[in-house]
Amino acid sequence: MVTVDGRGDGGLIRVRDLDKTYRRGSEEIHVLQGLNLDVGRGEFVAFMGPSGSGKTTLLNLLGGLDVPTSGSVTVAGDEITAMSSARLTAWRARHVGFIFQMYNLIPVLTAFANVELPLLLTRLTKAERRRHVAAALAVVGLADRSRHYPRQLSGGQEQRVAIARAIVADPTFLLADEPTGDLDRKSAGEIMELLARLVSEYGKTVLMVTHDPRAAERAQVVLHLDKGVLVEGSALGAAGR
Amino acid sequence: MRFLGLVWANLTRKKLRTTLTIGSFAVATFLFGLLVTIRGAFSGGADVAGTDRLTVINKTSLIMPLPYSYLSRLQQVPGVAAVTFATWFGGVYQDERNFFPQFAVDKDSWFRVYSEYVVPGDQLAAFMRDRQGCLVGRALARRFDWKVGDRIPLRGTIWPGTWEFNLDGIYDGHRPGVDTSQMLFRYDYLEERRAFGKGTVGWYVVKLANPDDAVKVAAAIDGGFANSPYETLTQTEKAFAAAFAKQMGNIELLVLTIGGVVFFTLLLVTGNTMAIAVRERTAEIAVLKTVGFADTVVLGLVLVESLLIAGQGGALGLLLAKLFTLGGDPTGGVLGTFYLSWNAIGLGLGLALLVGAAAGALPAVAAMRLDVARALRRA
Ligand SMILES: Nc1ncnc2c1ncn2[C@@H]1O[C@H](COP(=O)(O)OP(=O)(O)O)[C@@H](O)[C@H]1O
Ligand SMILES: [Mg+2]
């Protein structure tokens, strides 16, 4: 279940009265204003909305990369908005897989080493890490590219490596910020196929920001960010009003 | 360390830049090595001076003599294991510019006190038999291309006339850093030929039974000769060598100044380089933190990178400096010692690492403090 009225049962993610205000000089920008959200396990949610509406801000708050002005975010019972920055960092390592528009791979590391990064923070042995990385690269269909550097890969392949990095430590949920925003139509389709498969086959929970209605169509639920809160809608526009 | 691959990847990302930075460290520490070596040469071996020896000089001035009769009295002072003495000759070999120290020494006791001098047995035996014999250090022999059997004429400046010596042997130091730029000849020959100053010696050297007794024995010696016409000043060989070196001018200050400027410049150069290297990677550092790398780990990664550069460059520079000094004194013997000690190498490496840590500190803290959300937006 995914609800935005603040009366859901939370399930996995529970957001209450989330406010985020940026200050630029004397000007205050109220990006999120009393936002509520409940997401259950195994959901595939797409966030849409015009540029500057606060989609990235929302993902950053959900992933513990930023702290809200007020309100709370609770994931699997842990209230992350109450955590210290050091605990939050450790929490991210265990629970969140991030996927970015620009892939954000480390250019000097091979695909293998990029995917291995999150595992360096675990207690896994080298052999165990190698197995996990190989498995993650196999899931995204790049088992044969593990020794390649990012510059030797296409954009679509880079994004798949980034997805392998996001899933390798088996996080509680995935956050994707416009994962197809920089890709051609074919590659974008493949990436969406992959994300949908992570949800249907592997039971992952995915929250994704996108501008692309085709991409949003793959999600089970489409939410629109409008004036600082979420409203339910369809992939084609802020319907339901 | 499981992050080593990451550090290595960062080090090799801009190979030319990393190489040049390592090169800066190598150049600076090489220079440091040479400066320390030269300073060592000018300190008159103060750094390698025996800790178990005291020098006894005339209290009024180093250049005033002491009576020969003090020898037996010194031998009786408790804590004294052996006594020898020497007199400065001040001869000129061919030309004033060919300066080197010559000492008239007591053939029987000298090597009992200066055990770091090594002379082949047959050469020492020849010296013992030959009243006009002399021994020269390896560096001095090399400087003038002298061989055993050569005749060496010196023009006396204190005791006039031409003095001829037979080169009976060449001594080495049994540890590195021993001054081998000197000439030793027999006191009995000086005593026989000189017209004045008979019955005196330049200074005494006392070997202690136990180095811990230095202060006590020195006090006993000076106390014993107090209120005599020839009062003594007894000090450790190290203090004596340092005082002697002072007459050469303030080499220490010069060396410290040059060394300080070199390391400060190195700090500015590498600090700037590290800052650029880290700034270029802002987005990547943000990604590491996103993935869950703790602030302290990010800090450590930058510091380790900086320290690895410093360590490699420092080791390289000091290794080259060591090899350079092993090649021998480039002045051909003017410098009495030309030796880079392992202590100095350790100090150089420590200084390089300190500069590396300082250069990496600011960028490392900046990386640690990086605000992920903000940095990701900029990427
Ligand atoms: N660090 C910041 N300081 C000030 N304003 C910011 C900051 N980050 C984002 N904003 C502003 O917040 C608004 C929402 O930004 P963002 O979440 O990136 O929107 P979206 O991802 O939907 O395009 C924008 O107007 C943006 O300019
Ligand atoms: Mg955005």
XYZ file of C-alpha atoms in Angstrom, chain B residues 69 80 100 143 148 177 187 192 272 295 297 335 350 366 377:
15
model
C 103.857 15.724 33.486
C 90.040 6.831 34.059
C 94.436 19.542 6.756
C 92.798 13.794 -1.622
C 102.200 3.967 1.735
C 81.419 8.880 10.116
C 105.160 13.029 19.424
C 113.161 15.810 19.564
C 48.167 23.035 -3.056
C 33.498 10.879 7.615
C 37.174 6.982 6.658
C 85.424 17.383 4.342
C 59.839 11.752 9.590
C 37.339 19.512 3.780
C 23.598 18.794 -6.705
